[in-house]
Short mmCIF file of C-alpha atoms and ligand atoms in Angstrom, two decimals:
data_model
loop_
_atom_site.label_atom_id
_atom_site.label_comp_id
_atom_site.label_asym_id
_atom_site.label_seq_id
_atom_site.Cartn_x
_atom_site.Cartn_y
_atom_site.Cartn_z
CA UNK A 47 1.77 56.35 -47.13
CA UNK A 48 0.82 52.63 -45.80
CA UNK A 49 0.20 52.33 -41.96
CA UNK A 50 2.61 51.18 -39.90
CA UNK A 51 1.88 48.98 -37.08
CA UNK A 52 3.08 49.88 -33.49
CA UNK A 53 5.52 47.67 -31.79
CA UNK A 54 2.85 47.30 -29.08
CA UNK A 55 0.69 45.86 -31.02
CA UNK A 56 3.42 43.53 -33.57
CA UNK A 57 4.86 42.27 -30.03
CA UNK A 58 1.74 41.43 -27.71
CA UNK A 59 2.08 37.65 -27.61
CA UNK A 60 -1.37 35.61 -28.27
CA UNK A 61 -3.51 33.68 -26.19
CA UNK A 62 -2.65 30.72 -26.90
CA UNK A 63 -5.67 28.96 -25.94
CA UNK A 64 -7.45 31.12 -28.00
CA UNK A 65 -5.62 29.28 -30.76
CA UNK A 66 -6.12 26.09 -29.93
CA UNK A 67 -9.92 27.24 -29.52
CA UNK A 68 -9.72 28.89 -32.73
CA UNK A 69 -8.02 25.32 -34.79
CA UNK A 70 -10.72 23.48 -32.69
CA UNK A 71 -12.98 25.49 -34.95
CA UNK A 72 -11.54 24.58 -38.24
CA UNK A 73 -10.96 21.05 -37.75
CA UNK A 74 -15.11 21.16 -36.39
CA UNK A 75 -15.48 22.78 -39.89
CA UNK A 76 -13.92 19.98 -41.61
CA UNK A 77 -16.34 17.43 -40.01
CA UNK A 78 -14.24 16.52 -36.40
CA UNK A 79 -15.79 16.17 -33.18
CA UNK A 80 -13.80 17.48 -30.72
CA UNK A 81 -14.51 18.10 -27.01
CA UNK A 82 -13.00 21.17 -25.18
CA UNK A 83 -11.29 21.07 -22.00
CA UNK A 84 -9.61 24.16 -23.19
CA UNK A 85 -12.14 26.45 -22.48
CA UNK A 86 -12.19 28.92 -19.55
CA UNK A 87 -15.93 29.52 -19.56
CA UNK A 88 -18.73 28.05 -18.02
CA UNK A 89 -21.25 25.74 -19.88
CA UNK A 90 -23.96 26.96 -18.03
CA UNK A 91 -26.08 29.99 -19.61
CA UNK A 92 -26.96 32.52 -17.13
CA UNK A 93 -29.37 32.08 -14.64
CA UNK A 94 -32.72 33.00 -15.35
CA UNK A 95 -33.10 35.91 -12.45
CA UNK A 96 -30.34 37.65 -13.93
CA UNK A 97 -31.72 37.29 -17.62
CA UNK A 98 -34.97 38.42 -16.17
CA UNK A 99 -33.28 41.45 -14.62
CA UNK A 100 -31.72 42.29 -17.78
CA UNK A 101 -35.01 42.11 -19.94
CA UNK A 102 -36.63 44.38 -17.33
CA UNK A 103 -33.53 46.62 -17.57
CA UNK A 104 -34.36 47.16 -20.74
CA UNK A 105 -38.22 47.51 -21.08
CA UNK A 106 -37.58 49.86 -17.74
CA UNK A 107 -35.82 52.47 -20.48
CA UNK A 108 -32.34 51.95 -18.68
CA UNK A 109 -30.72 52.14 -21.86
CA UNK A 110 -27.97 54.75 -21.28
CA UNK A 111 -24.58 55.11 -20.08
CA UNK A 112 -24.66 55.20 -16.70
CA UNK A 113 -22.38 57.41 -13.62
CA UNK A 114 -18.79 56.19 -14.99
CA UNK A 115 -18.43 54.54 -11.51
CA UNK A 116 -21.04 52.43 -12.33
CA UNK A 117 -24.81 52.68 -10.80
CA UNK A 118 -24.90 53.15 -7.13
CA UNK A 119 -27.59 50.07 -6.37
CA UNK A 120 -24.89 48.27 -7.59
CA UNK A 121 -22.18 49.22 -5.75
CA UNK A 122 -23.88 49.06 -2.47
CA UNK A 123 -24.70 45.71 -3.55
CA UNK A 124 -21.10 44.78 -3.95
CA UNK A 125 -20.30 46.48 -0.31
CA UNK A 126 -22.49 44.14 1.33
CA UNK A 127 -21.79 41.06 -0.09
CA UNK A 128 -17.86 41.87 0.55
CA UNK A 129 -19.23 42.45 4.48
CA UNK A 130 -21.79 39.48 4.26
CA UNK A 131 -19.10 37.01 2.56
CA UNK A 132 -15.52 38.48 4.50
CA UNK A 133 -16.83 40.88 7.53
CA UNK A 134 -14.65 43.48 5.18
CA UNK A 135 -16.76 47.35 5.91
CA UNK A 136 -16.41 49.06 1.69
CA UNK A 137 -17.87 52.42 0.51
CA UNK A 138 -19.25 52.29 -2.45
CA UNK A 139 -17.13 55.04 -3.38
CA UNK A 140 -13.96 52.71 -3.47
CA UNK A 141 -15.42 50.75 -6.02
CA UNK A 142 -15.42 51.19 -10.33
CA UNK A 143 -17.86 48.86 -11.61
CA UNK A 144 -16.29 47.99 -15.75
CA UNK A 145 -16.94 45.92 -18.93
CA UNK A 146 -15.56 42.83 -17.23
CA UNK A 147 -12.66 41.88 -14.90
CA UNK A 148 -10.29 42.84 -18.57
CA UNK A 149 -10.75 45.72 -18.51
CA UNK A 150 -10.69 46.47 -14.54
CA UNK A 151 -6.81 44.92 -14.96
CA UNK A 152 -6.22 47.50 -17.44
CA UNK A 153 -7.58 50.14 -15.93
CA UNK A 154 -5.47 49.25 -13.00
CA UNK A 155 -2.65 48.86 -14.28
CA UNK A 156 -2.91 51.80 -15.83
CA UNK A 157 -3.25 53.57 -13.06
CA UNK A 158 -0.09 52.05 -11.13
CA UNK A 159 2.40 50.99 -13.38
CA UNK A 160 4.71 53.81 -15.75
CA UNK A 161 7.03 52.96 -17.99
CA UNK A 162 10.16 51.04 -16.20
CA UNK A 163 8.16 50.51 -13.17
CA UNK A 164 8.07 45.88 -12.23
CA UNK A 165 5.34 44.52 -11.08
CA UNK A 166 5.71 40.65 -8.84
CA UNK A 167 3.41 38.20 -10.39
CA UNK A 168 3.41 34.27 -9.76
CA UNK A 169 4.88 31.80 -12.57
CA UNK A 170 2.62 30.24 -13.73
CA UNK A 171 0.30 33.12 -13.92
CA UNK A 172 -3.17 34.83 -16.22
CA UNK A 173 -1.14 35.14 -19.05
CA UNK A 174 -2.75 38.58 -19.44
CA UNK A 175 -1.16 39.98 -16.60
CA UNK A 176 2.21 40.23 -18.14
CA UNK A 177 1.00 41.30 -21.74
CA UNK A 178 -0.74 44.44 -19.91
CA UNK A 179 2.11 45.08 -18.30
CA UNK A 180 4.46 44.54 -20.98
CA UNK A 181 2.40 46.65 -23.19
CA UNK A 182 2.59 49.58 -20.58
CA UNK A 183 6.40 49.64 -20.66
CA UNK A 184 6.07 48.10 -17.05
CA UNK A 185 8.27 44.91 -16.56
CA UNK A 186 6.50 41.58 -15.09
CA UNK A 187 8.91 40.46 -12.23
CA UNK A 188 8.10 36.54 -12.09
CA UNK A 189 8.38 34.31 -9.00
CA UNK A 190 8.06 30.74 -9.54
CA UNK A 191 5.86 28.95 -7.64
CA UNK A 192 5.89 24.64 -7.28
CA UNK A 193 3.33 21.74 -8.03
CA UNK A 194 4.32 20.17 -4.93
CA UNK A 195 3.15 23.13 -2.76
CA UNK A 196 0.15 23.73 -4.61
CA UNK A 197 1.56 26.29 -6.65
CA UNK A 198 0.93 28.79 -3.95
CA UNK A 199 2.83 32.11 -3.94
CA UNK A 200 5.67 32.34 -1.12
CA UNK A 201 6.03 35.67 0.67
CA UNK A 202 10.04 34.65 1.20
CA UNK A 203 10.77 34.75 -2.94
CA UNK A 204 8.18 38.00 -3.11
CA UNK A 205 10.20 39.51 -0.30
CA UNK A 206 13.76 39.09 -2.64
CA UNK A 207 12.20 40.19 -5.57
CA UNK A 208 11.02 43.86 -4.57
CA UNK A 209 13.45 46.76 -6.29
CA UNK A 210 13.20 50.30 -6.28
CA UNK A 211 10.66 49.79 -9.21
CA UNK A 212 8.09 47.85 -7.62
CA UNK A 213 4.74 49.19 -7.28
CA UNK A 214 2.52 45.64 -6.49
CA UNK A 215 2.19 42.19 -6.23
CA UNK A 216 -0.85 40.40 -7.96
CA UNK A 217 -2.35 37.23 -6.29
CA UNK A 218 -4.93 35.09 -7.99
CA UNK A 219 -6.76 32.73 -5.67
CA UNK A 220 -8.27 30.31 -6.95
CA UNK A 221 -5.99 30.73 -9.50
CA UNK A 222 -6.48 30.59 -13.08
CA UNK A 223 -4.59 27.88 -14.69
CA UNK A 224 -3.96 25.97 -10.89
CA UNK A 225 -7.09 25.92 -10.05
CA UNK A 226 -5.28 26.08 -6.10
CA UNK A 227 -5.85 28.55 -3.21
CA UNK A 228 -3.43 30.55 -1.32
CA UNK A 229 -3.45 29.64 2.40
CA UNK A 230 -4.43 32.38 4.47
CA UNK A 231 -1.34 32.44 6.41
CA UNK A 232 0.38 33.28 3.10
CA UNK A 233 -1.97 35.50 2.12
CA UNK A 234 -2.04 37.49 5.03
CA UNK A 235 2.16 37.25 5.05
CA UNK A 236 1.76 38.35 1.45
CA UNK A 237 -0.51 41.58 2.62
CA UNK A 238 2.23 42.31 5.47
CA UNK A 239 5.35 42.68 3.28
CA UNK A 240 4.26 46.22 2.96
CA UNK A 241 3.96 46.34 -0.89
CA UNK A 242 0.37 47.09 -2.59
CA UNK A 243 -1.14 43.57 -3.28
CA UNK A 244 -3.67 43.52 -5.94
CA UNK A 245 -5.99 40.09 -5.64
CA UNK A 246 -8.14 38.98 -8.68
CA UNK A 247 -11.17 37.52 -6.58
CA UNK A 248 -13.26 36.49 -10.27
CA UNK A 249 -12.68 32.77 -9.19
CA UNK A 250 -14.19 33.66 -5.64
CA UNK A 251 -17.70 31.56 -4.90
CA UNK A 252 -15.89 29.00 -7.38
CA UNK A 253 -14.49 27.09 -3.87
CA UNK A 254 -15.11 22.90 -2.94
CA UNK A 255 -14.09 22.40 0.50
CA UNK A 256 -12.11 24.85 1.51
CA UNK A 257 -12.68 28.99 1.95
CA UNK A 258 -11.39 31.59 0.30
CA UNK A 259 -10.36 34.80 1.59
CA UNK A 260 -10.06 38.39 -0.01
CA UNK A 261 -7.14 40.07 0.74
CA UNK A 262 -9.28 43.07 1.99
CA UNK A 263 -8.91 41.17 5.25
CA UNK A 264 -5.73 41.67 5.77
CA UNK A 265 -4.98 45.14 4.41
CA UNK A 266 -6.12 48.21 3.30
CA UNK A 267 -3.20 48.74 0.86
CA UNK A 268 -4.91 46.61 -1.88
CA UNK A 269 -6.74 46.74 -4.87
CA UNK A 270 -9.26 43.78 -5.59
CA UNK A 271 -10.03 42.45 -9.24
CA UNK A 272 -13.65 40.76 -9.66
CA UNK A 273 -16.16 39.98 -11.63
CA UNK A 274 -19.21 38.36 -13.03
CA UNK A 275 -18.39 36.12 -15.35
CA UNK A 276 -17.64 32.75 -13.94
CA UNK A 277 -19.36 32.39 -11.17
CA UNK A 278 -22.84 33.71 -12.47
CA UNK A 279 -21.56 32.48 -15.90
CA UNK A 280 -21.98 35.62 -17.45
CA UNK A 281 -18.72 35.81 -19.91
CA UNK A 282 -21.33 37.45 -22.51
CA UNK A 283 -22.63 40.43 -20.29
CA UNK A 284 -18.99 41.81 -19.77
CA UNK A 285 -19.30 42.71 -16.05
CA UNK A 286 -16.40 43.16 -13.25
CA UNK A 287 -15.19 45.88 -10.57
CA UNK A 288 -12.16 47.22 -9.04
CA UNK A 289 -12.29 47.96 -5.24
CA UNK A 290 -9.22 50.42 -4.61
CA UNK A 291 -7.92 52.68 -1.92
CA UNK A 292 -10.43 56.09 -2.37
CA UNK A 293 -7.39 58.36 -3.33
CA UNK A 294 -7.02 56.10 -6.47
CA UNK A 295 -10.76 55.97 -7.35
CA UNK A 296 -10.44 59.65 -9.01
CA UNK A 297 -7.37 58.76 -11.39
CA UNK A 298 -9.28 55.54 -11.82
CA UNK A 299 -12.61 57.40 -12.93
CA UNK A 300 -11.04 59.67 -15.42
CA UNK A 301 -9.24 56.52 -16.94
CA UNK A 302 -12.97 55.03 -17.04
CA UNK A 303 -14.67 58.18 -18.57
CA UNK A 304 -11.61 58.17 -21.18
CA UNK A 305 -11.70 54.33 -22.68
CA UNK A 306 -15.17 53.15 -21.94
CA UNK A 307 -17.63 55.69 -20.82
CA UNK A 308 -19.35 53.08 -18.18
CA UNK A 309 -20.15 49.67 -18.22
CA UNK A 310 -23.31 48.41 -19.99
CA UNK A 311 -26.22 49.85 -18.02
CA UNK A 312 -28.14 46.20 -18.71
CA UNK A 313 -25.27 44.52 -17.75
CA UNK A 314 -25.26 46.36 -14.25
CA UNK A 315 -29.22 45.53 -13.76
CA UNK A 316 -27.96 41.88 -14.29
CA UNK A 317 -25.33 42.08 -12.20
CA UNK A 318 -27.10 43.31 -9.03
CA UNK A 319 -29.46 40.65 -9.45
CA UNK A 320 -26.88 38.15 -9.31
CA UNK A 321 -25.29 39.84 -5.95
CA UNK A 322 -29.19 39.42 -4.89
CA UNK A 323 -31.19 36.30 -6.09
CA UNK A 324 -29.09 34.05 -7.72
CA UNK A 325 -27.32 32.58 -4.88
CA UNK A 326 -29.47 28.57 -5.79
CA UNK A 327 -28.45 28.72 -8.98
CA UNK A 328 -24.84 29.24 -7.99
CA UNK A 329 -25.33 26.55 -5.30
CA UNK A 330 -26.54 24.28 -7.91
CA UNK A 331 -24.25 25.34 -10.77
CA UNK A 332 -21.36 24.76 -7.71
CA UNK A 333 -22.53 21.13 -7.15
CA UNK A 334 -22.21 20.00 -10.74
CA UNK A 335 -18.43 21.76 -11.04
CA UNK A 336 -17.66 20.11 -8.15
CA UNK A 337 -18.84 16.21 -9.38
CA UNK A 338 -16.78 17.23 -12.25
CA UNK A 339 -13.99 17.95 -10.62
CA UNK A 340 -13.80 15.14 -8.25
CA UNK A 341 -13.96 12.86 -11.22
CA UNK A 342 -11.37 14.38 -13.37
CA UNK A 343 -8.90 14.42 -10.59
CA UNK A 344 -9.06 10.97 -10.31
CA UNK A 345 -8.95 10.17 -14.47
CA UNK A 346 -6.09 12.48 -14.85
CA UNK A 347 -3.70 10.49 -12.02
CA UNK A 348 -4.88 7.41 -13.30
CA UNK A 349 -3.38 8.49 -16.54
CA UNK A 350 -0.49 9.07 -15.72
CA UNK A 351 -0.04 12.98 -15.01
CA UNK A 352 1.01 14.58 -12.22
CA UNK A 353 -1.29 16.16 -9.44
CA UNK A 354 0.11 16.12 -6.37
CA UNK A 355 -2.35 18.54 -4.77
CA UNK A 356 -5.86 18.38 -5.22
CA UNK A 357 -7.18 21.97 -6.74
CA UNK A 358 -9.71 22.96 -4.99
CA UNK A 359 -10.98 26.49 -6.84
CA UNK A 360 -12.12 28.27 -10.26
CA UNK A 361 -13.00 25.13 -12.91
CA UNK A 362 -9.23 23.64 -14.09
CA UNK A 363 -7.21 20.68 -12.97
CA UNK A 364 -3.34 21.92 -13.83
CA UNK A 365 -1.34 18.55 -14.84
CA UNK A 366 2.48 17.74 -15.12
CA UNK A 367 2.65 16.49 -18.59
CA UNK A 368 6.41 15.92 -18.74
CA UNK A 369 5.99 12.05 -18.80
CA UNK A 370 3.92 12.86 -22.45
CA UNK A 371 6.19 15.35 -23.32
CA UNK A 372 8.61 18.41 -22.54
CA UNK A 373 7.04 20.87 -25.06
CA UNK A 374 2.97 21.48 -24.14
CA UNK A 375 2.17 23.45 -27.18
CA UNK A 376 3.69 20.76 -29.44
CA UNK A 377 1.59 18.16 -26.60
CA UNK A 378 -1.54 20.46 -26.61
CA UNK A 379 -1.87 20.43 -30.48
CA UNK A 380 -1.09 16.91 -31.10
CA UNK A 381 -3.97 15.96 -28.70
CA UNK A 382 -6.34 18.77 -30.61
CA UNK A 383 -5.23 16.78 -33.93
CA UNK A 384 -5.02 13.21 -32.96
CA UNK A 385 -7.35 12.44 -29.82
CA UNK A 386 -10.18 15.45 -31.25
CA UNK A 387 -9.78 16.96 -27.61
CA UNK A 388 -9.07 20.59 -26.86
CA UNK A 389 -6.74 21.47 -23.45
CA UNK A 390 -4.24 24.44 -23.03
CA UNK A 391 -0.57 24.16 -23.08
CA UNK A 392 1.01 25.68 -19.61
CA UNK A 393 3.18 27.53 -21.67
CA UNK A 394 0.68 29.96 -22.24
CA UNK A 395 0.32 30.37 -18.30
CA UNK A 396 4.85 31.23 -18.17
CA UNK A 397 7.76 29.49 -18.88
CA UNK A 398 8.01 27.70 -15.31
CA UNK A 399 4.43 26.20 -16.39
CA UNK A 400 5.88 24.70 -19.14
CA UNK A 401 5.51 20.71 -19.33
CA UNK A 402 1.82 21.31 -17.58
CA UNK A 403 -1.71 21.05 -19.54
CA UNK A 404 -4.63 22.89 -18.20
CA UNK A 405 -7.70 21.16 -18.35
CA UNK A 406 -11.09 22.38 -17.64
CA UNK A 407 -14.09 20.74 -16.24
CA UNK A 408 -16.75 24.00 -17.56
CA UNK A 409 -18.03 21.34 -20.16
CA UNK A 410 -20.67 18.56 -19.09
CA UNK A 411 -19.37 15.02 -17.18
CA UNK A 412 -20.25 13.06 -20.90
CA UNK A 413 -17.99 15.61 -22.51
CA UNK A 414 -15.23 15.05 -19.95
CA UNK A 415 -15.76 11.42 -19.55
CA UNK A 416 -15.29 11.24 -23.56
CA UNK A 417 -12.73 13.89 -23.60
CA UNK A 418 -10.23 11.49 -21.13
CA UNK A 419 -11.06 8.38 -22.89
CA UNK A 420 -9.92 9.79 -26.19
CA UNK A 421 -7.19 11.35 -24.56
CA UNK A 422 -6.25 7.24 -22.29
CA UNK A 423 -6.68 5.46 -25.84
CA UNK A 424 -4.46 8.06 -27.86
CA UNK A 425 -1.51 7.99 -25.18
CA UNK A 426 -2.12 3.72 -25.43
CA UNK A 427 -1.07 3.90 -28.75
CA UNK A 428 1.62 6.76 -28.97
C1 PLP B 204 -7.76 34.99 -13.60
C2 PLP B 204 -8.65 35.72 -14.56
N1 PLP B 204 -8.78 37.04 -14.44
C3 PLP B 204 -9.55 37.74 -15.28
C4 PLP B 204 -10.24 37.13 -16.32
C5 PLP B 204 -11.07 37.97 -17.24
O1 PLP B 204 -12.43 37.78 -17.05
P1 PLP B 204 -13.56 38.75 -17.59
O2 PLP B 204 -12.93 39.83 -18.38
O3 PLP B 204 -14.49 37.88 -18.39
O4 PLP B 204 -14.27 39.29 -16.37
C6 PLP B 204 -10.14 35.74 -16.47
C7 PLP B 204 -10.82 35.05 -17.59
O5 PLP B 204 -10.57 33.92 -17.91
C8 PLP B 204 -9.32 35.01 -15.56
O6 PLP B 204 -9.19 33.69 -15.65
#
């Protein structure tokens, strides 16, 4: 008898910048230069503290899976810089330290969300959020949120949207594909609507000119998503954490022990030494994102697309496109195939993103500088 595929798996939708990443590759094959401003991952390679951390990891012996919580330096690490950074008092006994901020969501959501249950997420969102749930049986309840406002979530439209079924609403600030914060007036009206908010802090630290807040302040019915890899740009070490409330660390553990043992004991050494010594390099990895961003703010208007609020978080500027073109996949492609530059169509991010390209500034000021001009001189002659 052949295998047959589960539904699950023939119906999870891609990641669509993934594609674009992955015909990027091809036409590089063929002999193109192109430049990426589709990529959500820092340019940077990991600071050298945490690479030394990691090497000593290793010589040290510390080899082995570790306490499927995650190793208790660690976690006490994470405790204080939550008090340090927010005034916010954590044991480390709230907090699963995982393979990466992917699998925290996961584990999370597995934890909260059966079959038939909704879950309130912003549109445009991670597009990950809705696949997980989706592939749980759980059913994404989508509130749209507006370029003129910043994209920001609005408690009001949360408020309308909560059913018999709902079991949280996620926040992302800075948000992944905005690259906007959520006010902490909303925030904090967010936390009070009495429904368990779950905030994915992995663009925390990411922040130019404004602060960002973890939702900790403002309740303790909340489960925080974070992780490693942008801000110590360490997408390769597969490092993240949930903090939850303690009566959902158990169910959270056995989920742990059951898909992934622990996370990577190296990967733990690293991380602690990013929580402890790596706080120049961020400063200085900060400073160049930020030079980045001021300049592709200002290319992208004078192009002609839309921004009418400056993001201020994470490492994307999130443009109306509609002047170029209703349909951003067909838009994101023919500037991969045309122009040789690499962005992500907001489709990807929901269907109220649609019209909107994502563009990120994790790729040098040459590469960004070259990556616009292709993209001014092949919208010249369209
Ligand atoms: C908003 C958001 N959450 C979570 C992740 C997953 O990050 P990781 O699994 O590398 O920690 C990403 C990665 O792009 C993201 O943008």
């Amino acid at each position: 008898m052949q295998a047959i595929m589960t539904r699950k798996a023939l119906e999870i939708p891609p990641f669509i910048v993934m594609e674009v990443m992955e015909r990027a590759h091809e036409l590089e094959k063929e002999g193109q230069h192109i430049i990426h401003l589709e990529i959500g991952e820092p340019d940077f390679t990991t600071p050298s503290c945490i690479c030394d951390a990691g090497r000593e990891a290793m010589t040290q012996g510390q080899t082995h899976y570790t306490h499927s919580l995650g190793i208790l330096p660690l976690r006490e690490t994470i405790c204080n810089h939550y008090l340090e950074r927010y005034g916010v008092h954590l044991s480390p006994d709230q907090i699963i330290v995982t393979s990466g901020t992917s699998p925290a969501l996961l584990l999370l959501f597995c934890a909260l969300l059966d079959p038939g249950d909704e879950i309130i997420l912003s549109d445009p969102h991670y597009p990950c959020y809705p696949n997980y749930a989706t592939f749980l049986g759980a059913r994404p309840v989508f509130v749209k949120t507006y370029e003129k406002e910043g994209f920001q979530l609005n408690p009001e439209p949360i408020k309308k949207s909560i059913g018999g079924r709902t079991r949280a609403v996620l926040i992302n600030s800075p948000s992944n594909p905005t690259g906007n914060l959520l006010s902490p007036e909303r925030m904090k009206a967010i936390a009070h609507l009495g429904l368990p908010v779950i905030s994915d802090e992995i663009y925390h630290g990411l922040v130019y000119g404004q602060e960002e807040h973890t939702i900790l302040e403002y309740t303790e019915n909340a489960f925080v998503l974070n992780g490693f890899s942008k801000l110590y740009a360490m997408t390769g070490w597969r490092l993240g954490f949930v903090i939850a409330p303690p009566r959902f660390i158990r169910p959270l553990q056995k989920l742990q022990q059951n898909f992934f043992i622990s996370a990577g004991s190296i990967s733990q050494w690293g991380g602690l030494a990013a929580l402890t010594h790596a706080e120049e390099d961020v400063a200085r990895m900060k400073k160049v994102y930020d030079e980045r961003r001021r300049y592709m703010i200002q290319r992208i208007r004078e192009l002609g697309f839309g921004l009418p609020v400056e993001p201020a978080g994470a490492f994307y500027v999130f443009a109306n496109a509609r002047k170029f073109g209703e349909n951003s996949y067909d838009l994101a492609f023919e500037i991969l195939e045309k122009a040789g530059v690499g962005v992500s169509p907001g489709i990807d991010f929901g269907q109220n993103a649609e019209g909107f390209l994502r563009f990120s500034y994790a790729n040098s000021l040459e590469n960004i500088r070259e990556g616009l001009d292709r993209i001014e001189r092949f919208l010249d002659h369209r």
